[in-house]
Amino acid sequence: MEAEQLLENLDPEQRQAAQSLVGPTCILAGAGTGKTRTVTRRIAYGIAKGVFAANRVLALTYTNRAAGELRSRLRQLDVGAVSVKTFHSAALAQLEFFWPQFAGVPAPSVLQSKARLISQVADSVKIRLDAGALRDFAGEIEWRKYSMLSMDQYAEIVKSRPKVAGLSPAKNLELQNAYEEAKIKAQKVDWEDVLVLTLGMLRSEPRALAHVHQQYRFFTVDEYQDISPLQHELLDAWLGNHSDLCVVGDPNQTIYSFTGATSEFLQGFGSRFPDANVVQLRRNYRSTQQIVNFANRLTADNTIVEPLRSEGEVGLAPRMLSFATVSDECEALANNIKTKLDQGTKPSEIAVLYRVNGQSESIENALTQAGIDYQVRGGERFFSRPEIQTAIRAVRAEAIAPTDKPLYQAVSDICRSLGWQTQQPTEKGSAREKWESLNSLLAITDELAPGATMADFAKELDERQRSQHEPIKAAVTLSTMHAAKGLEWDVVFVVGLTEGYLPITYANTDTEIREEQRLLYVALTRAGRELTLSWARADANSTRDREPSRFLAQLSPRV
């Protein structure tokens, strides 16, 4: 594609960002403003103009899914040679490459499950932790490491930290020390250690650092508001004395400070790089004017970025509903979704968002009773399903022995051999789920370029499997607000908006409350056409009446 063609259909701000190729660039990209389109066009434009060498560009993300999406977009622009990695995968690749050279042995392997080791260690010291407590404790370990605190440094501040998993500060320290010792004994590292060890290696081995500086020169960092001090130190090591860095982020969507992330690096980018080109993307192409104006009420006190402006139609006003009980709320939710489906809205364009995983059970029961198919984000992984694994093996085999059949026909033949047919099964359960997974696999062929071969398809599946870039299932999505970040749907229901859930009970300080407010903002801006908020006075697990979330009053004084 010609260089100037890459700038077509970009708005003035997107074009300005895409043409900023030399030196530091900061793109303040609000929700729904086309940041991925802008970033991929910028990279492709820089390559087409000869400013970037494709093999020296490293685009960094925080999730495998985001990396997969970015990689797919770049491939469509014929710049597939660009490296797109998460911070962890980039660090692990360097660790595995350099460790044998300098240590003389293979790099230590990464723990598959931090929670499993914590559970084993807790049992050994007679501490009982349930699944929720294990998650919380693992999160505290991650916060400590991302914040670059040694165990001694952590011990000095542990009493000021929120209580973790119901443990006293002394028990917290005992368990963390036991976890570190067990990890060393097993000759394993966790994902945070991968970053720590890579950073230490680059700082202590000039040859390794010089190699990395030779390999990568141009950096792009997505979701820069979520970077932690540890990741930032590693990024600085990769950059060296250069400043060819493009960061993209939105301070209004900072929702991961509990993991050590901070938006201070994004907000201070102009101070660190006085010559930086700072571009604001504020034209929202996702949501209606009513939804954007509604969500903007939660960010009115933010003076760093301008409010979003919708480029869409006026649309319907967001609805706010209250119910006597959670059962009533979920029953009404199911009825509303059923109506939307009957009116022709695709199930994949509907989402139900909530604050914590525990809120989903009542929603799942209501949807099941109404006969509505749903998927829970974070449930069974697509590429772990047995029929998908069988299909991928067959695709790889046919890629080695090419066929004259068109790609769609060849893949559909494989799917048919596993029980797929053109008509969706009427019965629910495992047969329907198997059909849907095979149908989703087949649909991936439509996303490839015309003339794609079975070898191309096999490569695409390998990359998607490695990056956990899963296809969208034809079902209503249930998701926590955190897991919904980066996604969008036409119709969104945000449920369970009561004090204790949002803001969450343990959010006490002004900083924590503001983060909960930003979390709701993220939830609202996932909606394209229709948005409904709801709360119930009586919680399913308590006889105590709940109060509506304080943020509802901010959105509408009538609540």
mmCIF file of C-alpha atoms in Angstrom, residues 34-396:
data_model
loop_
_atom_site.group_PDB
_atom_site.id
_atom_site.type_symbol
_atom_site.label_atom_id
_atom_site.label_comp_id
_atom_site.label_asym_id
_atom_site.label_seq_id
_atom_site.Cartn_x
_atom_site.Cartn_y
_atom_site.Cartn_z
ATOM 1 C CA GLY A 34 -9.786 4.580 16.786
ATOM 2 C CA LYS A 35 -6.467 4.236 18.582
ATOM 3 C CA THR A 36 -5.609 0.798 17.117
ATOM 4 C CA ARG A 37 -6.331 2.061 13.619
ATOM 5 C CA THR A 38 -4.161 5.119 14.278
ATOM 6 C CA VAL A 39 -1.252 3.169 15.767
ATOM 7 C CA THR A 40 -1.173 0.533 13.014
ATOM 8 C CA ARG A 41 -1.397 3.189 10.282
ATOM 9 C CA ARG A 42 1.403 5.133 11.958
ATOM 10 C CA ILE A 43 3.681 2.076 11.985
ATOM 11 C CA ALA A 44 2.823 1.151 8.382
ATOM 12 C CA TYR A 45 3.249 4.783 7.258
ATOM 13 C CA GLY A 46 6.652 5.024 8.937
ATOM 14 C CA ILE A 47 7.780 1.868 7.148
ATOM 15 C CA ALA A 48 6.383 3.023 3.790
ATOM 16 C CA LYS A 49 8.191 6.378 4.140
ATOM 17 C CA GLY A 50 11.457 4.619 4.980
ATOM 18 C CA VAL A 51 11.675 6.109 8.478
ATOM 19 C CA PHE A 52 11.131 2.770 10.251
ATOM 20 C CA ALA A 53 12.744 -0.567 9.438
ATOM 21 C CA ALA A 54 9.999 -3.141 9.972
ATOM 22 C CA ASN A 55 12.296 -5.625 11.699
ATOM 23 C CA ARG A 56 13.445 -2.977 14.192
ATOM 24 C CA VAL A 57 9.965 -1.987 15.361
ATOM 25 C CA LEU A 58 8.650 -3.424 18.641
ATOM 26 C CA ALA A 59 5.007 -2.810 19.540
ATOM 27 C CA LEU A 60 4.245 -3.629 23.181
ATOM 28 C CA THR A 61 0.891 -4.495 24.745
ATOM 29 C CA TYR A 62 -0.272 -5.838 28.111
ATOM 30 C CA THR A 63 -2.483 -8.742 27.008
ATOM 31 C CA ASN A 64 -2.113 -11.546 24.510
ATOM 32 C CA ARG A 65 -5.466 -10.646 23.034
ATOM 33 C CA ALA A 66 -4.393 -7.049 22.339
ATOM 34 C CA ALA A 67 -1.151 -8.301 20.807
ATOM 35 C CA GLY A 68 -3.074 -10.673 18.553
ATOM 36 C CA GLU A 69 -5.418 -7.928 17.386
ATOM 37 C CA LEU A 70 -2.550 -5.535 16.675
ATOM 38 C CA ARG A 71 -0.593 -8.227 14.850
ATOM 39 C CA SER A 72 -3.617 -9.089 12.701
ATOM 40 C CA ARG A 73 -4.212 -5.428 11.764
ATOM 41 C CA LEU A 74 -0.567 -4.925 10.793
ATOM 42 C CA ARG A 75 -0.618 -8.032 8.651
ATOM 43 C CA GLN A 76 -3.601 -6.627 6.758
ATOM 44 C CA LEU A 77 -1.445 -3.577 6.010
ATOM 45 C CA ASP A 78 1.355 -5.829 4.677
ATOM 46 C CA VAL A 79 3.763 -5.057 7.509
ATOM 47 C CA GLY A 80 3.744 -8.462 9.177
ATOM 48 C CA ALA A 81 7.494 -8.322 9.915
ATOM 49 C CA VAL A 82 6.858 -5.955 12.838
ATOM 50 C CA SER A 83 7.300 -7.590 16.257
ATOM 51 C CA VAL A 84 4.196 -7.320 18.425
ATOM 52 C CA LYS A 85 4.603 -8.728 21.920
ATOM 53 C CA THR A 86 3.410 -8.344 25.465
ATOM 54 C CA PHE A 87 6.004 -7.005 27.896
ATOM 55 C CA HIS A 88 6.246 -10.501 29.373
ATOM 56 C CA SER A 89 6.696 -12.362 26.092
ATOM 57 C CA ALA A 90 9.335 -9.871 24.891
ATOM 58 C CA ALA A 91 11.248 -10.208 28.166
ATOM 59 C CA LEU A 92 10.953 -14.010 28.175
ATOM 60 C CA ALA A 93 12.314 -14.258 24.623
ATOM 61 C CA GLN A 94 15.360 -12.206 25.643
ATOM 62 C CA LEU A 95 15.839 -14.162 28.863
ATOM 63 C CA GLU A 96 15.748 -17.515 27.068
ATOM 64 C CA PHE A 97 18.153 -16.238 24.399
ATOM 65 C CA PHE A 98 20.766 -14.653 26.665
ATOM 66 C CA TRP A 99 20.603 -16.782 29.834
ATOM 67 C CA PRO A 100 22.427 -19.818 28.358
ATOM 68 C CA GLN A 101 25.116 -17.523 26.961
ATOM 69 C CA PHE A 102 25.899 -15.854 30.281
ATOM 70 C CA ALA A 103 24.823 -18.460 32.853
ATOM 71 C CA GLY A 104 25.774 -21.572 30.888
ATOM 72 C CA VAL A 105 22.429 -23.270 31.590
ATOM 73 C CA PRO A 106 18.913 -22.925 30.139
ATOM 74 C CA ALA A 107 16.743 -20.142 31.537
ATOM 75 C CA PRO A 108 14.507 -21.206 34.441
ATOM 76 C CA SER A 109 10.996 -22.238 33.421
ATOM 77 C CA VAL A 110 7.947 -20.151 34.258
ATOM 78 C CA LEU A 111 5.357 -21.276 36.799
ATOM 79 C CA GLN A 112 2.140 -22.335 35.118
ATOM 80 C CA SER A 113 0.124 -21.386 38.198
ATOM 81 C CA LYS A 114 1.216 -19.009 40.924
ATOM 82 C CA ALA A 115 -1.958 -19.844 42.875
ATOM 83 C CA ARG A 116 -1.159 -23.569 42.965
ATOM 84 C CA LEU A 117 2.262 -22.985 44.521
ATOM 85 C CA ILE A 118 0.827 -20.479 47.004
ATOM 86 C CA SER A 119 -1.791 -23.053 48.016
ATOM 87 C CA GLN A 120 0.868 -25.716 48.572
ATOM 88 C CA VAL A 121 3.023 -23.348 50.621
ATOM 89 C CA ALA A 122 0.025 -22.152 52.648
ATOM 90 C CA ASP A 123 -0.910 -25.729 53.516
ATOM 91 C CA SER A 124 2.657 -26.397 54.671
ATOM 92 C CA VAL A 125 2.503 -23.519 57.162
ATOM 93 C CA LYS A 126 -1.056 -24.372 58.263
ATOM 94 C CA ILE A 127 -2.764 -21.418 56.539
ATOM 95 C CA ARG A 128 -6.081 -22.090 54.795
ATOM 96 C CA LEU A 129 -6.886 -19.957 51.733
ATOM 97 C CA ASP A 130 -9.941 -20.310 49.511
ATOM 98 C CA ALA A 131 -9.891 -19.550 45.763
ATOM 99 C CA GLY A 132 -10.682 -15.859 46.264
ATOM 100 C CA ALA A 133 -7.996 -15.475 48.925
ATOM 101 C CA LEU A 134 -5.456 -17.177 46.657
ATOM 102 C CA ARG A 135 -6.218 -14.668 43.888
ATOM 103 C CA ASP A 136 -5.897 -11.752 46.305
ATOM 104 C CA PHE A 137 -2.594 -13.020 47.686
ATOM 105 C CA ALA A 138 -1.188 -13.623 44.207
ATOM 106 C CA GLY A 139 -2.234 -10.069 43.353
ATOM 107 C CA GLU A 140 -0.322 -8.707 46.342
ATOM 108 C CA ILE A 141 2.833 -10.541 45.237
ATOM 109 C CA GLU A 142 2.431 -9.028 41.776
ATOM 110 C CA TRP A 143 1.877 -5.534 43.227
ATOM 111 C CA ARG A 144 5.086 -5.826 45.289
ATOM 112 C CA LYS A 145 7.178 -6.941 42.334
ATOM 113 C CA TYR A 146 5.701 -4.506 39.807
ATOM 114 C CA SER A 147 6.383 -1.753 42.371
ATOM 115 C CA MET A 148 10.032 -2.954 42.526
ATOM 116 C CA LEU A 149 9.997 -3.626 46.259
ATOM 117 C CA SER A 150 12.300 -6.230 47.786
ATOM 118 C CA MET A 151 10.952 -8.359 50.644
ATOM 119 C CA ASP A 152 12.834 -6.125 53.123
ATOM 120 C CA GLN A 153 11.342 -2.973 51.586
ATOM 121 C CA TYR A 154 7.893 -4.535 51.571
ATOM 122 C CA ALA A 155 8.259 -5.521 55.229
ATOM 123 C CA GLU A 156 8.711 -1.833 56.104
ATOM 124 C CA ILE A 157 5.342 -0.845 54.588
ATOM 125 C CA VAL A 158 3.257 -4.001 54.964
ATOM 126 C CA LYS A 159 1.343 -2.609 57.956
ATOM 127 C CA SER A 160 0.103 0.279 55.817
ATOM 128 C CA ARG A 161 -1.133 -2.048 53.074
ATOM 129 C CA PRO A 162 -4.766 -3.234 52.999
ATOM 130 C CA LYS A 163 -5.143 -6.608 54.692
ATOM 131 C CA VAL A 164 -4.682 -9.366 52.116
ATOM 132 C CA ALA A 165 -6.701 -12.604 52.200
ATOM 133 C CA GLY A 166 -7.556 -11.953 55.861
ATOM 134 C CA LEU A 167 -3.921 -12.402 56.886
ATOM 135 C CA SER A 168 -2.098 -10.361 59.508
ATOM 136 C CA PRO A 169 0.989 -8.484 58.272
ATOM 137 C CA ALA A 170 3.197 -11.076 59.984
ATOM 138 C CA LYS A 171 1.414 -14.010 58.308
ATOM 139 C CA ASN A 172 1.470 -12.157 54.981
ATOM 140 C CA LEU A 173 5.259 -11.785 55.205
ATOM 141 C CA GLU A 174 5.707 -15.376 56.344
ATOM 142 C CA LEU A 175 3.730 -16.707 53.402
ATOM 143 C CA GLN A 176 5.418 -14.454 50.843
ATOM 144 C CA ASN A 177 8.864 -15.496 52.057
ATOM 145 C CA ALA A 178 7.813 -19.160 51.975
ATOM 146 C CA TYR A 179 6.499 -18.713 48.411
ATOM 147 C CA GLU A 180 9.802 -17.218 47.240
ATOM 148 C CA GLU A 181 11.799 -20.019 48.888
ATOM 149 C CA ALA A 182 9.564 -22.735 47.381
ATOM 150 C CA LYS A 183 9.898 -21.151 43.956
ATOM 151 C CA ILE A 184 13.698 -21.131 44.162
ATOM 152 C CA LYS A 185 13.731 -24.733 45.409
ATOM 153 C CA ALA A 186 11.601 -25.792 42.448
ATOM 154 C CA GLN A 187 13.918 -23.845 40.104
ATOM 155 C CA LYS A 188 10.956 -21.901 38.748
ATOM 156 C CA VAL A 189 10.206 -18.224 38.203
ATOM 157 C CA ASP A 190 6.912 -16.375 37.996
ATOM 158 C CA TRP A 191 6.052 -13.885 35.267
ATOM 159 C CA GLU A 192 7.119 -10.914 37.369
ATOM 160 C CA ASP A 193 10.504 -12.566 37.909
ATOM 161 C CA VAL A 194 10.883 -12.766 34.129
ATOM 162 C CA LEU A 195 10.793 -8.960 33.978
ATOM 163 C CA VAL A 196 13.073 -8.581 37.011
ATOM 164 C CA LEU A 197 15.667 -11.050 35.700
ATOM 165 C CA THR A 198 15.641 -9.606 32.187
ATOM 166 C CA LEU A 199 16.151 -6.102 33.538
ATOM 167 C CA GLY A 200 18.980 -7.257 35.797
ATOM 168 C CA MET A 201 20.648 -9.134 32.952
ATOM 169 C CA LEU A 202 20.511 -6.150 30.590
ATOM 170 C CA ARG A 203 21.951 -3.888 33.261
ATOM 171 C CA SER A 204 24.807 -6.257 34.121
ATOM 172 C CA GLU A 205 25.687 -7.589 30.664
ATOM 173 C CA PRO A 206 26.640 -4.823 28.183
ATOM 174 C CA ARG A 207 26.791 -7.303 25.282
ATOM 175 C CA ALA A 208 23.183 -8.336 25.842
ATOM 176 C CA LEU A 209 22.053 -4.719 26.052
ATOM 177 C CA ALA A 210 23.940 -3.803 22.887
ATOM 178 C CA HIS A 211 22.302 -6.728 21.084
ATOM 179 C CA VAL A 212 18.816 -5.539 22.089
ATOM 180 C CA HIS A 213 19.602 -1.956 21.039
ATOM 181 C CA GLN A 214 20.725 -3.281 17.667
ATOM 182 C CA GLN A 215 17.586 -5.404 17.322
ATOM 183 C CA TYR A 216 14.964 -2.781 18.261
ATOM 184 C CA ARG A 217 15.032 0.947 17.650
ATOM 185 C CA PHE A 218 11.388 2.085 17.286
ATOM 186 C CA PHE A 219 8.952 1.424 20.114
ATOM 187 C CA THR A 220 5.185 1.709 20.456
ATOM 188 C CA VAL A 221 3.489 1.078 23.808
ATOM 189 C CA ASP A 222 -0.265 0.568 23.956
ATOM 190 C CA GLU A 223 -2.329 1.301 27.103
ATOM 191 C CA TYR A 224 0.550 3.319 28.543
ATOM 192 C CA GLN A 225 -1.602 4.416 31.469
ATOM 193 C CA ASP A 226 -1.293 0.825 32.758
ATOM 194 C CA ILE A 227 2.503 0.640 32.858
ATOM 195 C CA SER A 228 4.127 -0.292 36.176
ATOM 196 C CA PRO A 229 7.447 1.015 37.542
ATOM 197 C CA LEU A 230 9.080 -2.355 36.745
ATOM 198 C CA GLN A 231 7.838 -2.377 33.152
ATOM 199 C CA HIS A 232 8.863 1.251 32.759
ATOM 200 C CA GLU A 233 12.418 0.509 33.921
ATOM 201 C CA LEU A 234 12.613 -2.354 31.420
ATOM 202 C CA LEU A 235 11.291 -0.114 28.635
ATOM 203 C CA ASP A 236 13.955 2.474 29.492
ATOM 204 C CA ALA A 237 16.629 -0.219 29.221
ATOM 205 C CA TRP A 238 15.313 -1.235 25.795
ATOM 206 C CA LEU A 239 15.239 2.399 24.647
ATOM 207 C CA GLY A 240 18.751 3.248 25.778
ATOM 208 C CA ASN A 241 19.744 6.754 24.646
ATOM 209 C CA HIS A 242 17.115 6.870 21.910
ATOM 210 C CA SER A 243 13.730 8.566 22.105
ATOM 211 C CA ASP A 244 11.868 7.001 19.173
ATOM 212 C CA LEU A 245 8.982 6.095 21.421
ATOM 213 C CA CYS A 246 5.246 6.347 20.765
ATOM 214 C CA VAL A 247 2.959 5.834 23.753
ATOM 215 C CA VAL A 248 -0.813 5.535 23.592
ATOM 216 C CA GLY A 249 -3.149 5.790 26.537
ATOM 217 C CA ASP A 250 -6.061 7.412 28.328
ATOM 218 C CA PRO A 251 -5.806 8.560 31.968
ATOM 219 C CA ASN A 252 -9.599 8.174 32.232
ATOM 220 C CA GLN A 253 -9.154 4.424 31.783
ATOM 221 C CA THR A 254 -6.569 3.801 34.502
ATOM 222 C CA ILE A 255 -8.117 0.837 36.337
ATOM 223 C CA TYR A 256 -5.198 -1.412 37.274
ATOM 224 C CA SER A 257 -3.381 0.487 40.015
ATOM 225 C CA PHE A 258 -3.986 -2.494 42.327
ATOM 226 C CA THR A 259 -1.409 -4.371 40.198
ATOM 227 C CA GLY A 260 1.152 -1.567 40.522
ATOM 228 C CA ALA A 261 0.133 0.246 37.322
ATOM 229 C CA THR A 262 0.222 4.032 37.331
ATOM 230 C CA SER A 263 -0.824 6.725 34.877
ATOM 231 C CA GLU A 264 1.893 9.058 36.196
ATOM 232 C CA PHE A 265 4.234 8.063 33.367
ATOM 233 C CA LEU A 266 1.576 8.926 30.777
ATOM 234 C CA GLN A 267 0.659 12.197 32.453
ATOM 235 C CA GLY A 268 4.316 13.157 32.883
ATOM 236 C CA PHE A 269 5.394 12.189 29.355
ATOM 237 C CA GLY A 270 5.572 15.831 28.216
ATOM 238 C CA SER A 271 7.765 16.723 31.195
ATOM 239 C CA ARG A 272 10.157 13.878 30.529
ATOM 240 C CA PHE A 273 10.271 14.645 26.793
ATOM 241 C CA PRO A 274 9.761 18.429 26.393
ATOM 242 C CA ASP A 275 9.990 18.043 22.612
ATOM 243 C CA ALA A 276 7.274 15.362 22.513
ATOM 244 C CA ASN A 277 4.451 15.647 20.026
ATOM 245 C CA VAL A 278 1.265 15.224 22.094
ATOM 246 C CA VAL A 279 -1.923 14.475 20.150
ATOM 247 C CA GLN A 280 -5.388 14.094 21.636
ATOM 248 C CA LEU A 281 -7.916 11.785 19.970
ATOM 249 C CA ARG A 282 -11.310 12.796 21.346
ATOM 250 C CA ARG A 283 -13.678 11.944 18.458
ATOM 251 C CA ASN A 284 -15.596 8.872 19.570
ATOM 252 C CA TYR A 285 -16.752 6.644 16.702
ATOM 253 C CA ARG A 286 -18.196 3.862 18.862
ATOM 254 C CA SER A 287 -21.024 5.338 20.880
ATOM 255 C CA THR A 288 -24.037 7.559 20.338
ATOM 256 C CA GLN A 289 -24.009 11.174 21.486
ATOM 257 C CA GLN A 290 -26.312 10.366 24.411
ATOM 258 C CA ILE A 291 -24.008 7.616 25.701
ATOM 259 C CA VAL A 292 -20.851 9.727 25.299
ATOM 260 C CA ASN A 293 -22.386 12.761 27.030
ATOM 261 C CA PHE A 294 -23.651 10.496 29.814
ATOM 262 C CA ALA A 295 -20.226 8.898 30.385
ATOM 263 C CA ASN A 296 -18.491 12.301 30.271
ATOM 264 C CA ARG A 297 -20.234 13.222 33.533
ATOM 265 C CA LEU A 298 -17.843 10.844 35.287
ATOM 266 C CA THR A 299 -14.753 12.606 33.914
ATOM 267 C CA ALA A 300 -15.821 16.239 34.295
ATOM 268 C CA ASP A 301 -13.038 16.919 36.832
ATOM 269 C CA ASN A 302 -10.242 15.647 34.546
ATOM 270 C CA THR A 303 -8.277 18.650 33.268
ATOM 271 C CA ILE A 304 -5.598 16.581 31.504
ATOM 272 C CA VAL A 305 -7.681 15.493 28.530
ATOM 273 C CA GLU A 306 -10.637 17.009 26.744
ATOM 274 C CA PRO A 307 -14.074 15.349 27.000
ATOM 275 C CA LEU A 308 -15.062 12.844 24.336
ATOM 276 C CA ARG A 309 -17.164 14.046 21.396
ATOM 277 C CA SER A 310 -19.380 11.528 19.649
ATOM 278 C CA GLU A 311 -19.325 11.385 15.857
ATOM 279 C CA GLY A 312 -22.406 9.140 15.894
ATOM 280 C CA GLU A 313 -26.132 9.707 15.928
ATOM 281 C CA VAL A 314 -27.973 11.188 18.906
ATOM 282 C CA GLY A 315 -29.364 7.792 19.911
ATOM 283 C CA LEU A 316 -31.405 6.655 22.894
ATOM 284 C CA ALA A 317 -30.863 8.049 26.380
ATOM 285 C CA PRO A 318 -29.206 5.559 28.754
ATOM 286 C CA ARG A 319 -31.674 3.950 31.162
ATOM 287 C CA MET A 320 -31.227 3.610 34.922
ATOM 288 C CA LEU A 321 -33.412 0.999 36.618
ATOM 289 C CA SER A 322 -33.896 -0.009 40.247
ATOM 290 C CA PHE A 323 -35.332 -3.250 41.627
ATOM 291 C CA ALA A 324 -36.440 -4.648 44.964
ATOM 292 C CA THR A 325 -34.268 -7.767 44.749
ATOM 293 C CA VAL A 326 -31.369 -9.154 42.726
ATOM 294 C CA SER A 327 -33.731 -11.860 41.458
ATOM 295 C CA ASP A 328 -36.037 -9.172 40.071
ATOM 296 C CA GLU A 329 -33.075 -7.391 38.501
ATOM 297 C CA CYS A 330 -31.814 -10.547 36.787
ATOM 298 C CA GLU A 331 -35.268 -11.579 35.604
ATOM 299 C CA ALA A 332 -35.804 -8.149 34.038
ATOM 300 C CA LEU A 333 -32.323 -8.355 32.508
ATOM 301 C CA ALA A 334 -33.140 -11.702 30.877
ATOM 302 C CA ASN A 335 -36.455 -10.362 29.563
ATOM 303 C CA ASN A 336 -34.779 -7.269 28.114
ATOM 304 C CA ILE A 337 -32.119 -9.383 26.402
ATOM 305 C CA LYS A 338 -34.785 -11.744 25.037
ATOM 306 C CA THR A 339 -36.602 -8.743 23.561
ATOM 307 C CA LYS A 340 -33.414 -7.483 21.933
ATOM 308 C CA LEU A 341 -32.727 -10.889 20.406
ATOM 309 C CA ASP A 342 -36.298 -11.139 19.122
ATOM 310 C CA GLN A 343 -35.862 -7.701 17.522
ATOM 311 C CA GLY A 344 -32.848 -8.965 15.575
ATOM 312 C CA THR A 345 -29.869 -7.902 17.684
ATOM 313 C CA LYS A 346 -27.087 -10.477 17.387
ATOM 314 C CA PRO A 347 -26.221 -12.240 20.666
ATOM 315 C CA SER A 348 -22.538 -11.360 20.161
ATOM 316 C CA GLU A 349 -23.491 -7.664 20.217
ATOM 317 C CA ILE A 350 -24.928 -7.837 23.752
ATOM 318 C CA ALA A 351 -22.938 -7.752 26.984
ATOM 319 C CA VAL A 352 -23.712 -7.800 30.697
ATOM 320 C CA LEU A 353 -21.024 -6.168 32.855
ATOM 321 C CA TYR A 354 -20.569 -6.368 36.632
ATOM 322 C CA ARG A 355 -17.910 -5.523 39.215
ATOM 323 C CA VAL A 356 -16.910 -8.928 40.639
ATOM 324 C CA ASN A 357 -17.048 -12.509 39.417
ATOM 325 C CA GLY A 358 -19.410 -13.539 42.216
ATOM 326 C CA GLN A 359 -22.200 -11.445 40.723
ATOM 327 C CA SER A 360 -22.455 -13.635 37.624
ATOM 328 C CA GLU A 361 -24.168 -16.666 39.186
ATOM 329 C CA SER A 362 -27.588 -15.016 39.518
ATOM 330 C CA ILE A 363 -27.283 -13.620 35.984
ATOM 331 C CA GLU A 364 -26.320 -17.011 34.557
ATOM 332 C CA ASN A 365 -29.298 -18.677 36.264
ATOM 333 C CA ALA A 366 -31.724 -16.095 34.852
ATOM 334 C CA LEU A 367 -30.350 -16.367 31.317
ATOM 335 C CA THR A 368 -30.413 -20.178 31.481
ATOM 336 C CA GLN A 369 -34.053 -20.176 32.573
ATOM 337 C CA ALA A 370 -34.860 -17.819 29.681
ATOM 338 C CA GLY A 371 -33.071 -20.107 27.192
ATOM 339 C CA ILE A 372 -30.461 -17.495 26.301
ATOM 340 C CA ASP A 373 -26.979 -18.670 25.265
ATOM 341 C CA TYR A 374 -24.147 -16.829 26.994
ATOM 342 C CA GLN A 375 -20.385 -16.991 27.426
ATOM 343 C CA VAL A 376 -18.442 -15.873 30.479
ATOM 344 C CA ARG A 377 -15.176 -14.113 29.667
ATOM 345 C CA GLY A 378 -12.442 -16.131 31.297
ATOM 346 C CA GLY A 379 -14.373 -19.417 30.958
ATOM 347 C CA GLU A 380 -13.200 -22.421 28.930
ATOM 348 C CA ARG A 381 -10.575 -21.351 26.432
ATOM 349 C CA PHE A 382 -11.497 -21.784 22.766
ATOM 350 C CA PHE A 383 -8.193 -23.397 21.769
ATOM 351 C CA SER A 384 -8.437 -25.875 24.681
ATOM 352 C CA ARG A 385 -11.615 -27.470 23.343
ATOM 353 C CA PRO A 386 -10.938 -31.027 22.072
ATOM 354 C CA GLU A 387 -12.701 -30.546 18.713
ATOM 355 C CA ILE A 388 -10.635 -27.416 18.021
ATOM 356 C CA GLN A 389 -7.390 -29.176 18.884
ATOM 357 C CA THR A 390 -8.356 -32.040 16.534
ATOM 358 C CA ALA A 391 -9.276 -29.597 13.760
ATOM 359 C CA ILE A 392 -5.966 -27.713 14.119
ATOM 360 C CA ARG A 393 -3.999 -30.965 13.818
ATOM 361 C CA ALA A 394 -5.897 -31.736 10.611
ATOM 362 C CA VAL A 395 -5.236 -28.217 9.261
ATOM 363 C CA ARG A 396 -1.504 -28.587 9.929
#
